[in-house]
Every structure is written in C-alpha cells, then in structure tokens.
Amino acid sequence: MKKSYLSILITLTALNTAFAQQKRPNVIVIYADDLGYGDVSCYGARKIKTPHIDQLAQGGIRFTNAHASSATCTPSRFSILTGVYAWRKKGTGIAPGNAALLIDTAQITLAKVFQQAGYTSTAIGKWHLGLGGKGGPDWNGVIKPGPLELGFDKSYIIPATLDRVPTVILDGHRVENLDPNDPITVSYHQKTGDWPTGKDHPELLTMLSSNGHDNTIINGIGRIGYMTGGKSAIWDDYTLTEKLTDKATHFIIENKDKPFFMYFASPNIHVPRTPNKQFAGKSGMGPRGDVILEFDWSVGRIMKTLDSLGLSKNTIVVLSSDNGPVVDDGYQDQAEEMLNGHKPAGPLRGGKYSAFDGGTRVPFIVSWPTIVKKGVNDALISQVDLLSSFSAFLSQKIPENQAYDSFNMINQLLGKSIVNRPYLVEDANGLGIIIDNWKYIEPNNGSPYDRTTKTELGNSKEPQLYDLSADIHENKNLAGQYPEKVKSLALKLQQIKSEHGYHL
Ligand code: NG6
Ligand code: CA
C-alpha cells in the first residue's frame, strides 16, 4: 500500500522526536547537606580526601564563586526548586518535620521543567520543604501534596532532616513499611505518647546532645520533635545513605533508555553524623569527616552506575551543597576536637547560618564529559539559576511572573562563559548583595556570633562592605571608606526586594 505523504511525515516526526529525546542528556543534581567550601579535596581540603568528587571536578567545571541561596537548608531548597528567593515568602525558614508543603503546587519548579520536556524525574533523599495541605501531613494516610505534585514522577524522601521526627522514609505518598496497627503520631509542641526523651532519659542516649536535640529518642539519638509509633518504618541511621544511594542507582538503571532528571539530596553531612561501619573511624576526623567520606562514596556509586551503563557521556551532573559548613550543630560528636586543622569553609569566613560567604558559597561542580570544557570557572552564579538555565537548555517556557529570581546561566554552567551574574543576594539573618567583587551586608539586629555553633554570623547594626577580590575572608569593613558604593549596593538590594516583595 502506498504510504500517504501525511503518514511519512508522521513517521519522520516521530523519528526526529525519538532522536531528540535520545540526544537529550540526563541531568542529576547531587545536593549535599551542610558540605562546606573547604570540605572536599578539589576545593583545597588537605586533611581529607574526596576522590570521587575530585574526579567529577577534574572531568568538568569547578566553580569557585557559586552560592546556595541561603545559609540554611529549607530556604535554599525552596529557591533551587522554584527559582524564587525564599526570603520573599513568609514561613520558609528551617521547617519543622510536620510543616505543610511550602511550595505552591501551581508554581513552576525545576522538576516540572524536566517533566514538561519529557524527562522522567525523581526526588531522592532529604526533602525539608514540608508536606501535605494546610494541616500538615497525615503520616498514616496519603501524604500529599509533596514532590509528586511538584513535577517529580517518583519520590523517595526523608521528610525533613536527620535530626527531626518522624524518622521514616516516604515512598511516594506513603510512609514506607508502616504497620497500620502501629500508627505514627508526631508533635512539635508537646510530648506525644510514652517514648522516652533525651531530656528525661539521657542514660539511654548513644550520642549526647550539645544543644537541643533532647526530644524523642530514636535509635539512641535524641531528636527535634516528639513521635511515637511506626516502629517498623523507622530508618536505620547507619545504613540510610546506602539505602538512598541504592534507590538512586536503581532509578538510573530503570531509566537508562530515556532522559531522566534526578534530584539526589543526600542527607550527608548533616547531624546526627552516623557513618556506615565502612567509614566509621576512617577519616581520622571523627564522624563529621567520616560522613564526608560516605558522601563521596555515594557520589562514586552514582558515577560508577552511569559508567557501567555507558551513560556518563550523556549525563550532566551538578554537585553542590544547600548551605555552608558547621562543626558543632547540636551533638557531642567530637567534630571540633578532631578537626585537626581542617578548615570546613576553606578560606571563607563564617559558615552555616552566616551572612559571611562561608554561609552560602559552596562547592559547585558541573560535569558533562566530552561536552563541557574542563576547568575552573570563577563566574558568580547561584543555585536559584538552575531553573532558568535548564529551561533555556530544554527550550521550555517559564510562565509569566514565576521563577523571576532565576537567571539563565546555562553558558556559564556549560563552561562557555565566565560572565558574572549581574548581582547575587545572600540570605542569612539579614540579606547581603554581591555585585562583581563588592559585597554589602545590610545592617540588622541579629547577634554577630552564635555561641552554640561557634559561628561568626556576620550580623551587624552597621552597614558592611567588603572587597572580595582583595579580602575573601571579609575582614576589613570598607563601608566607611566607600559610602557611595554602600549607597548604590543598598539601593540595588532595596530595588530587588521591592520588585517582588520580601518577608524576612
Ligand atoms: C537547627 C538545629 C540544627 C539543624 C538546623 C537545621 C538545634 C540546636 N539546632 O535548629 O541541628 O537541625 O536547625 O539545619 O536544634 S538545616 O541544614 O536543615 O538548615
Ligand atoms: Ca543544610
């Protein structure tokens, strides 16, 4: 039978689409928790070796001036997924484990960009963006909205942090391995049920708290928040990374023939630091160093999986961290005693929680073997830019008036440009703005130093101005010397704030 012109056209179009689909690279975002600028050897760490991360950097681009959007987790994650600065939205600070979903499901997200472009997407690991509608999640029922309503086809997540209840894994809409006869109860206000707390029963703890973390004891570790029930669903802290990494490798294997997007949010290296026995004691730096090794191993497993399937050349891997490092974040785990001269923030001042660069400037590596030109890129970029950059890369449209803080930096990400972002906003207690080498931190009432985490927070009632090109450690406040500079940066920050609103 003679084929009609139309049917030939349809066949050709289908072939074309198949070709385009096949050509499209997979994208994996590996997002560490609290990994500092100086915590990996390719960023200068000498006391610890991270060979897999280094290998990624050697075959790709290592950014030296890339930033998380905030100096803590929830707001950084909000921004990387929505392309909007979290400080514009009320209630996007560090979320309790039973918070309602913080992202509006009508919103474009990084995952939706990939989904719309025909990718299969998954979120694996730490979520910490709330779950469920207004009343928060129903742990014993269908937990939604969550990642599946935000553009992820699959999800396998821990709801909040390692140190927050409930300490269970969610597979899609439900708690994995939950026994309906042993329902979960969670409260962040008062004790629920009769499970012992760290406060009342410190003798039951295998890891002592140095600050807080004295609510319900799970697996010998005091957590933030109270819970009971769900015994069969509770994760094992020491094998959790392995479990999540397995899930990630399975996802890659299952989707090897079609383009996929994986948001792999490792719970490492956040507290409580509970390395697998394979890594315990191996770094010589205590559990904090050991979980850096564990994170590196996890990266290696993902890379090896790609290699074994012949996918490495057609996969873009972006590796970064949600905020800067902290040494003592509330448990007595010898992190400080065993630092042995290691500098988690490298040359930067401050760390997690801080308005100094240690709070947000983080490792950021992009690898796409044979396509990106290997090397170091000093361009000023932000994680908030991933959404617009990948939208442009995949020719996807961003709806009007959404993801407005995200800039298209795809040329920088692929090593074709070293041009700085026009400006970059840093969010800690107050806001800071960087334009080229100048950084301004707006005056705020926060305390300059946090005694519990021993962090220089960078807060001051006076305006601060630093020349990052000459003073990367932000030692010398030049505000008095350059009042005009202060004025122009403060004005720009004010404009950015008022353009789409702010809520600090
Ligand atoms: C703090 C916790 C800290 C950590 C942080 C969130 C205490 C004393 N400190 O309130 O341990 O959980 O919140 O970290 O409870 S983040 O990386 O998820 O932002
Ligand atoms: Ca974090």
XYZ file of C-alpha atoms and ligand atoms in Angstrom:
524
model
C 0.000 0.000 0.000
C 1.254 3.412 -0.913
C 2.089 5.491 2.103
C 0.433 8.849 2.245
C 2.524 11.986 2.493
C 0.998 12.596 5.903
C 1.940 9.211 7.289
C 5.513 9.628 6.056
C 5.619 12.997 7.752
C 4.295 11.499 10.973
C 6.893 8.725 10.854
C 9.666 11.240 10.237
C 8.471 13.464 13.057
C 8.320 10.502 15.400
C 11.838 9.507 14.416
C 13.021 13.053 14.925
C 11.429 13.218 18.327
C 12.948 9.897 19.286
C 16.325 11.145 18.127
C 15.975 14.410 20.036
C 14.861 12.534 23.125
C 17.761 10.189 22.934
C 20.213 13.007 22.465
C 18.985 14.910 25.453
C 21.345 14.452 28.338
C 20.180 13.087 31.638
C 20.577 15.543 34.474
C 21.474 14.663 38.042
C 21.627 17.246 40.789
C 23.544 15.883 43.762
C 22.738 18.141 46.665
C 24.738 17.690 49.855
C 23.602 18.924 53.232
C 25.938 21.306 55.097
C 29.001 20.448 52.993
C 31.426 23.360 53.215
C 33.532 25.092 50.581
C 36.667 23.643 52.149
C 35.334 20.154 52.916
C 36.380 18.448 49.693
C 39.876 17.959 48.395
C 39.307 19.563 44.993
C 38.436 22.758 46.864
C 41.643 22.627 48.854
C 40.966 20.259 51.766
C 44.220 18.566 52.732
C 43.194 16.551 55.756
C 40.512 14.632 53.943
C 40.338 13.061 50.508
C 37.230 13.001 48.355
C 38.422 11.157 45.242
C 35.048 10.732 43.555
C 34.047 14.347 43.891
C 37.518 15.340 42.725
C 37.142 13.112 39.703
C 33.875 14.792 38.863
C 35.606 18.169 39.082
C 38.574 17.001 37.031
C 36.327 15.970 34.174
C 34.084 19.008 34.487
C 33.924 22.574 35.726
C 34.690 23.565 39.265
C 33.004 26.828 40.174
C 34.743 28.962 42.763
C 32.051 31.578 43.272
C 28.786 29.667 43.277
C 26.237 30.153 46.010
C 23.362 28.468 47.725
C 20.509 30.953 48.057
C 20.567 30.853 51.812
C 22.772 29.918 54.745
C 20.281 27.262 55.867
C 18.506 24.357 54.298
C 14.788 24.955 53.758
C 15.172 28.348 52.065
C 17.992 27.117 49.813
C 15.911 24.136 48.748
C 12.876 26.333 48.191
C 14.938 28.523 45.872
C 16.709 25.805 43.908
C 13.350 24.188 43.133
C 11.231 27.301 42.467
C 13.645 29.890 41.087
C 12.329 32.341 43.671
C 14.262 33.616 46.680
C 12.758 32.122 49.830
C 13.070 35.366 51.759
C 10.252 36.735 49.633
C 7.844 34.210 51.153
C 6.693 34.019 54.748
C 7.387 30.790 56.634
C 10.246 29.474 54.522
C 12.779 29.329 57.359
C 14.062 25.984 58.745
C 10.871 23.901 58.682
C 9.709 21.571 61.457
C 9.243 17.958 60.419
C 5.454 18.289 60.339
C 5.207 21.513 58.301
C 2.733 21.729 55.435
C 4.154 21.883 51.896
C 5.840 25.256 51.461
C 5.750 25.380 47.671
C 2.549 26.236 45.850
C 1.741 23.352 43.504
C 0.698 25.825 40.794
C 4.262 27.081 40.728
C 6.814 26.104 38.084
C 9.583 24.000 39.597
C 12.904 22.678 38.393
C 11.334 19.208 38.233
C 8.383 20.462 36.169
C 10.781 21.950 33.639
C 12.231 18.486 33.067
C 8.864 16.775 33.211
C 7.445 19.128 30.584
C 10.445 18.405 28.394
C 9.605 14.704 28.509
C 12.048 13.634 31.199
C 11.258 11.114 33.919
C 12.036 12.787 37.222
C 12.679 11.700 40.755
C 13.452 13.212 44.147
C 15.533 11.031 46.421
C 16.793 11.933 49.884
C 16.249 14.955 52.041
C 13.120 16.998 51.363
C 12.663 19.522 54.190
C 10.093 21.624 52.345
C 7.012 20.499 54.230
C 4.373 18.035 53.108
C 0.616 17.924 52.873
C -2.040 20.608 52.827
C -2.801 23.244 55.416
C -2.988 20.928 58.419
C 0.343 19.300 57.504
C 0.924 15.657 56.661
C -1.237 12.708 57.669
C 1.592 10.270 58.347
C -0.755 7.299 58.405
C -2.566 8.101 55.198
C -1.902 9.583 51.795
C 0.682 12.321 52.216
C 0.122 14.974 49.609
C 0.779 17.418 48.135
C 4.522 16.848 48.065
C 7.204 16.131 45.469
C 4.809 14.197 43.210
C 2.623 17.281 42.908
C 5.626 19.458 42.095
C 6.897 17.748 38.962
C 8.561 14.626 40.296
C 7.282 11.369 38.798
C 8.705 9.461 41.718
C 9.921 10.300 45.165
C 11.727 8.505 47.940
C 12.414 11.014 50.659
C 13.090 11.703 54.273
C 10.532 14.352 55.247
C 12.804 16.885 56.947
C 16.260 16.374 58.437
C 18.107 13.507 60.066
C 17.589 15.130 63.439
C 13.844 15.824 63.086
C 10.970 13.416 63.571
C 9.375 11.473 62.030
C 12.448 9.389 61.242
C 10.784 7.464 58.447
C 11.096 7.273 54.669
C 8.280 8.279 52.346
C 7.924 6.284 49.164
C 5.682 8.434 47.010
C 2.618 9.375 49.001
C 3.075 6.926 51.835
C 5.385 6.064 54.697
C 7.373 3.020 53.670
C 6.947 -0.138 55.772
C 4.312 1.379 58.009
C 2.252 -1.085 60.014
C -1.323 0.275 60.131
C -1.682 -1.222 63.604
C 1.126 0.957 64.856
C 0.222 4.446 63.636
C 2.637 7.357 63.813
C 1.955 10.384 65.986
C 4.120 13.459 65.677
C 4.132 16.703 67.610
C 6.456 19.650 67.724
C 4.695 21.245 70.677
C 4.420 18.670 73.397
C 5.371 15.149 74.175
C 3.129 12.658 72.469
C 2.904 9.062 73.734
C 5.326 7.432 76.122
C 8.532 7.105 74.162
C 11.469 8.378 76.221
C 13.034 11.741 75.554
C 16.656 12.775 75.713
C 15.745 15.325 78.317
C 14.260 12.815 80.741
C 16.409 9.819 79.912
C 19.907 10.891 78.903
C 21.142 7.486 80.108
C 19.501 5.952 77.009
C 21.466 8.072 74.563
C 24.295 6.715 72.449
C 25.042 10.205 71.164
C 24.785 13.094 73.582
C 23.377 16.448 72.644
C 25.439 19.607 72.867
C 22.441 21.801 72.202
C 18.732 20.955 71.936
C 18.033 17.577 70.324
C 16.538 16.310 73.578
C 13.042 15.325 72.477
C 12.099 11.762 71.458
C 14.976 9.292 71.399
C 15.102 7.240 68.204
C 17.866 4.656 67.722
C 19.622 6.018 70.804
C 19.719 9.562 69.400
C 17.686 12.461 70.775
C 15.789 14.282 68.011
C 13.951 17.527 67.479
C 10.219 16.902 67.914
C 8.200 14.139 69.518
C 6.944 10.960 67.945
C 5.591 7.529 68.742
C 4.542 4.598 66.602
C 5.626 3.499 63.156
C 8.304 1.229 64.650
C 8.619 -0.893 61.530
C 9.054 2.238 59.390
C 11.871 3.866 61.335
C 15.069 4.195 59.358
C 18.413 2.865 60.446
C 20.712 5.874 60.693
C 23.844 3.911 59.881
C 22.636 2.455 56.579
C 20.385 5.264 55.403
C 22.870 6.737 52.927
C 23.443 3.318 51.456
C 19.714 2.784 51.103
C 19.133 6.123 49.407
C 22.122 5.618 47.124
C 20.770 2.209 46.140
C 17.488 3.842 45.279
C 19.325 6.379 43.134
C 21.271 3.728 41.254
C 18.097 1.699 40.669
C 16.373 4.744 39.269
C 19.256 5.257 36.831
C 19.150 1.624 35.765
C 15.366 1.668 35.297
C 15.514 4.804 33.198
C 18.690 4.203 31.262
C 16.938 4.294 27.884
C 15.129 7.608 28.215
C 16.095 11.016 29.508
C 15.834 11.369 33.249
C 16.231 14.026 35.911
C 17.288 13.026 39.384
C 17.366 15.349 42.365
C 19.525 13.372 44.760
C 19.513 15.250 48.048
C 21.914 13.373 50.260
C 21.278 13.651 53.998
C 25.064 13.819 54.490
C 26.820 15.599 56.140
C 24.109 16.938 58.474
C 23.849 15.942 62.141
C 23.450 13.413 63.658
C 26.526 12.116 61.837
C 26.172 8.360 61.749
C 28.591 6.891 59.229
C 28.166 3.374 57.953
C 30.656 0.965 59.572
C 32.572 1.020 56.298
C 33.527 4.645 57.056
C 33.412 4.865 60.846
C 36.816 5.974 62.112
C 38.279 6.130 58.590
C 38.743 9.867 58.180
C 40.703 10.404 61.385
C 38.437 13.418 61.884
C 35.614 11.784 63.777
C 32.076 11.249 62.463
C 31.991 14.562 60.598
C 34.941 13.531 58.454
C 33.583 10.004 58.142
C 30.284 11.187 56.668
C 32.206 13.321 54.168
C 33.840 10.059 53.053
C 30.425 8.433 52.964
C 29.031 11.238 50.815
C 31.982 10.903 48.457
C 31.377 7.156 48.240
C 27.751 7.796 47.393
C 28.795 10.156 44.575
C 31.176 7.450 43.367
C 28.392 4.856 43.297
C 26.269 7.103 41.123
C 29.191 7.790 38.763
C 30.031 4.108 38.512
C 26.442 3.252 37.728
C 26.440 5.793 34.908
C 29.740 4.402 33.630
C 28.602 0.821 33.714
C 25.538 1.701 31.647
C 27.500 3.835 29.213
C 25.560 6.907 30.326
C 28.366 9.101 31.650
C 28.905 10.965 28.400
C 25.263 11.792 28.100
C 24.647 12.850 31.675
C 25.099 16.278 33.203
C 25.918 16.057 36.891
C 25.648 19.127 39.086
C 27.025 18.722 42.598
C 26.577 21.306 45.311
C 25.519 21.885 48.927
C 22.489 23.588 50.482
C 24.496 25.821 52.798
C 27.928 26.220 54.337
C 29.543 24.056 56.986
C 29.021 23.829 60.711
C 31.158 21.871 63.115
C 29.093 21.595 66.293
C 25.455 21.579 65.214
C 23.985 20.234 68.407
C 25.506 16.809 69.172
C 28.667 15.858 71.023
C 30.295 14.012 68.161
C 33.871 15.207 68.594
C 33.705 17.159 65.368
C 35.510 20.070 66.913
C 38.079 18.140 68.893
C 39.079 16.108 65.861
C 39.198 18.810 63.205
C 42.961 18.507 63.203
C 43.463 21.800 61.409
C 40.822 21.093 58.754
C 39.004 24.232 57.620
C 35.439 23.327 56.600
C 34.814 26.713 54.972
C 38.269 26.857 53.390
C 39.369 30.471 53.052
C 35.911 31.858 53.784
C 34.639 33.480 56.963
C 31.622 32.114 58.833
C 29.644 29.023 57.877
C 26.116 27.689 58.051
C 23.769 30.398 59.426
C 26.224 33.154 58.473
C 25.918 36.247 56.282
C 29.624 35.964 55.530
C 30.455 33.966 52.409
C 31.062 30.775 54.430
C 27.269 30.625 54.777
C 26.408 30.358 51.101
C 29.486 29.991 48.915
C 29.679 26.243 48.450
C 31.280 23.596 46.259
C 29.600 23.603 42.861
C 30.704 21.254 40.128
C 29.194 20.657 36.708
C 30.260 17.635 34.751
C 29.248 16.595 31.263
C 32.171 14.597 29.896
C 33.315 15.411 26.357
C 30.874 18.330 26.109
C 31.829 20.877 28.750
C 35.286 22.307 28.590
C 37.075 21.153 31.719
C 38.448 23.727 34.090
C 37.760 26.232 36.804
C 35.115 28.907 36.408
C 35.111 31.969 38.675
C 31.762 33.347 37.499
C 29.365 34.471 40.198
C 26.381 32.118 39.989
C 23.549 30.963 42.216
C 21.687 27.711 42.622
C 18.493 29.660 42.025
C 19.662 29.881 38.400
C 19.332 26.178 37.653
C 15.648 26.522 36.808
C 16.003 29.209 34.124
C 19.226 27.735 32.822
C 17.733 24.303 32.242
C 14.505 25.824 30.911
C 16.572 27.599 28.286
C 18.628 24.492 27.618
C 15.495 22.417 27.014
C 13.566 25.221 25.274
C 10.886 25.224 27.933
C 8.840 28.307 28.706
C 8.589 29.718 32.206
C 5.109 31.031 32.988
C 4.776 34.774 33.331
C 5.771 36.150 36.704
C 7.264 32.922 38.036
C 10.827 31.875 38.831
C 11.725 35.556 38.498
C 14.865 35.331 40.630
C 16.354 32.668 38.396
C 18.666 33.832 35.607
C 19.662 31.904 32.543
C 23.291 30.999 33.258
C 23.444 27.943 31.005
C 26.512 29.272 29.199
C 28.355 29.558 32.474
C 27.174 26.131 33.588
C 28.444 24.591 30.379
C 31.732 26.448 30.530
C 31.081 28.777 27.613
C 31.038 31.965 29.645
C 32.730 33.428 32.677
C 30.411 36.414 32.979
C 29.154 37.105 36.498
C 25.511 37.073 37.427
C 24.561 40.797 37.433
C 24.089 40.580 41.203
C 23.586 37.886 43.805
C 21.584 38.033 47.018
C 22.745 36.106 50.079
C 20.231 35.277 52.780
C 21.086 34.643 56.417
C 19.687 36.627 59.323
C 19.657 39.663 57.089
C 20.421 39.988 53.398
C 23.630 40.663 51.583
C 24.251 41.507 47.956
C 27.260 40.868 45.761
C 27.979 42.753 42.560
C 31.256 41.666 40.988
C 33.856 41.859 43.740
C 31.803 44.048 46.105
C 29.699 42.647 48.851
C 27.347 44.595 51.040
C 25.586 43.191 54.112
C 22.634 45.256 55.226
C 22.519 46.324 58.871
C 20.429 44.012 61.012
C 19.737 43.238 64.644
C 20.990 39.655 64.640
C 23.768 38.756 67.010
C 27.262 38.776 65.493
C 28.212 35.443 66.979
C 26.437 32.208 67.853
C 27.965 30.626 70.910
C 26.398 27.220 70.445
C 27.674 26.586 66.930
C 30.639 28.932 67.428
C 29.791 30.659 64.181
C 30.541 34.221 63.174
C 27.142 35.169 61.854
C 28.182 38.340 60.069
C 25.363 40.382 61.574
C 25.971 43.985 62.488
C 23.877 47.054 63.182
C 26.308 48.893 60.913
C 26.436 48.500 57.153
C 29.252 46.239 55.972
C 31.124 46.424 52.709
C 33.832 44.015 51.603
C 36.051 43.832 48.572
C 36.010 40.087 47.935
C 38.739 40.302 45.305
C 41.277 41.515 47.865
C 39.657 40.223 51.041
C 37.921 36.894 50.512
C 37.779 36.407 54.296
C 35.696 39.575 54.770
C 37.991 41.000 57.419
C 38.023 44.624 56.534
C 34.759 46.511 56.534
C 35.213 49.262 53.937
C 31.783 50.836 54.398
C 33.236 53.992 55.967
C 35.752 54.366 53.163
C 33.331 53.916 50.244
C 29.991 55.460 51.238
C 28.907 55.798 47.600
C 29.451 52.105 46.983
C 27.422 51.286 50.082
C 24.668 53.572 48.862
C 24.461 52.041 45.420
C 24.522 48.428 46.658
C 21.927 49.190 49.340
C 19.744 50.827 46.709
C 20.049 47.869 44.368
C 19.154 45.469 47.191
C 16.169 47.621 48.056
C 15.022 47.535 44.432
C 15.356 43.750 44.257
C 13.384 43.419 47.469
C 10.560 45.680 46.420
C 10.334 44.294 42.891
C 8.662 41.071 44.009
C 8.233 41.643 47.721
C 10.067 40.298 50.719
C 9.287 38.779 54.032
C 12.113 38.419 56.488
C 18.815 23.927 63.992
C 19.330 22.699 64.721
C 20.427 22.084 63.877
C 19.928 21.818 62.479
C 19.348 23.077 61.863
C 18.740 22.862 60.521
C 19.311 22.753 67.172
C 20.016 23.204 68.416
N 19.886 23.079 66.030
O 17.759 24.499 64.704
O 20.890 20.923 64.491
O 18.962 20.819 62.504
O 18.335 23.589 62.705
O 19.711 22.539 59.595
O 18.270 22.139 67.257
S 19.397 22.651 58.072
O 20.612 22.281 57.385
O 18.333 21.703 57.804
O 19.015 24.018 57.812
Ca 21.701 22.154 55.367
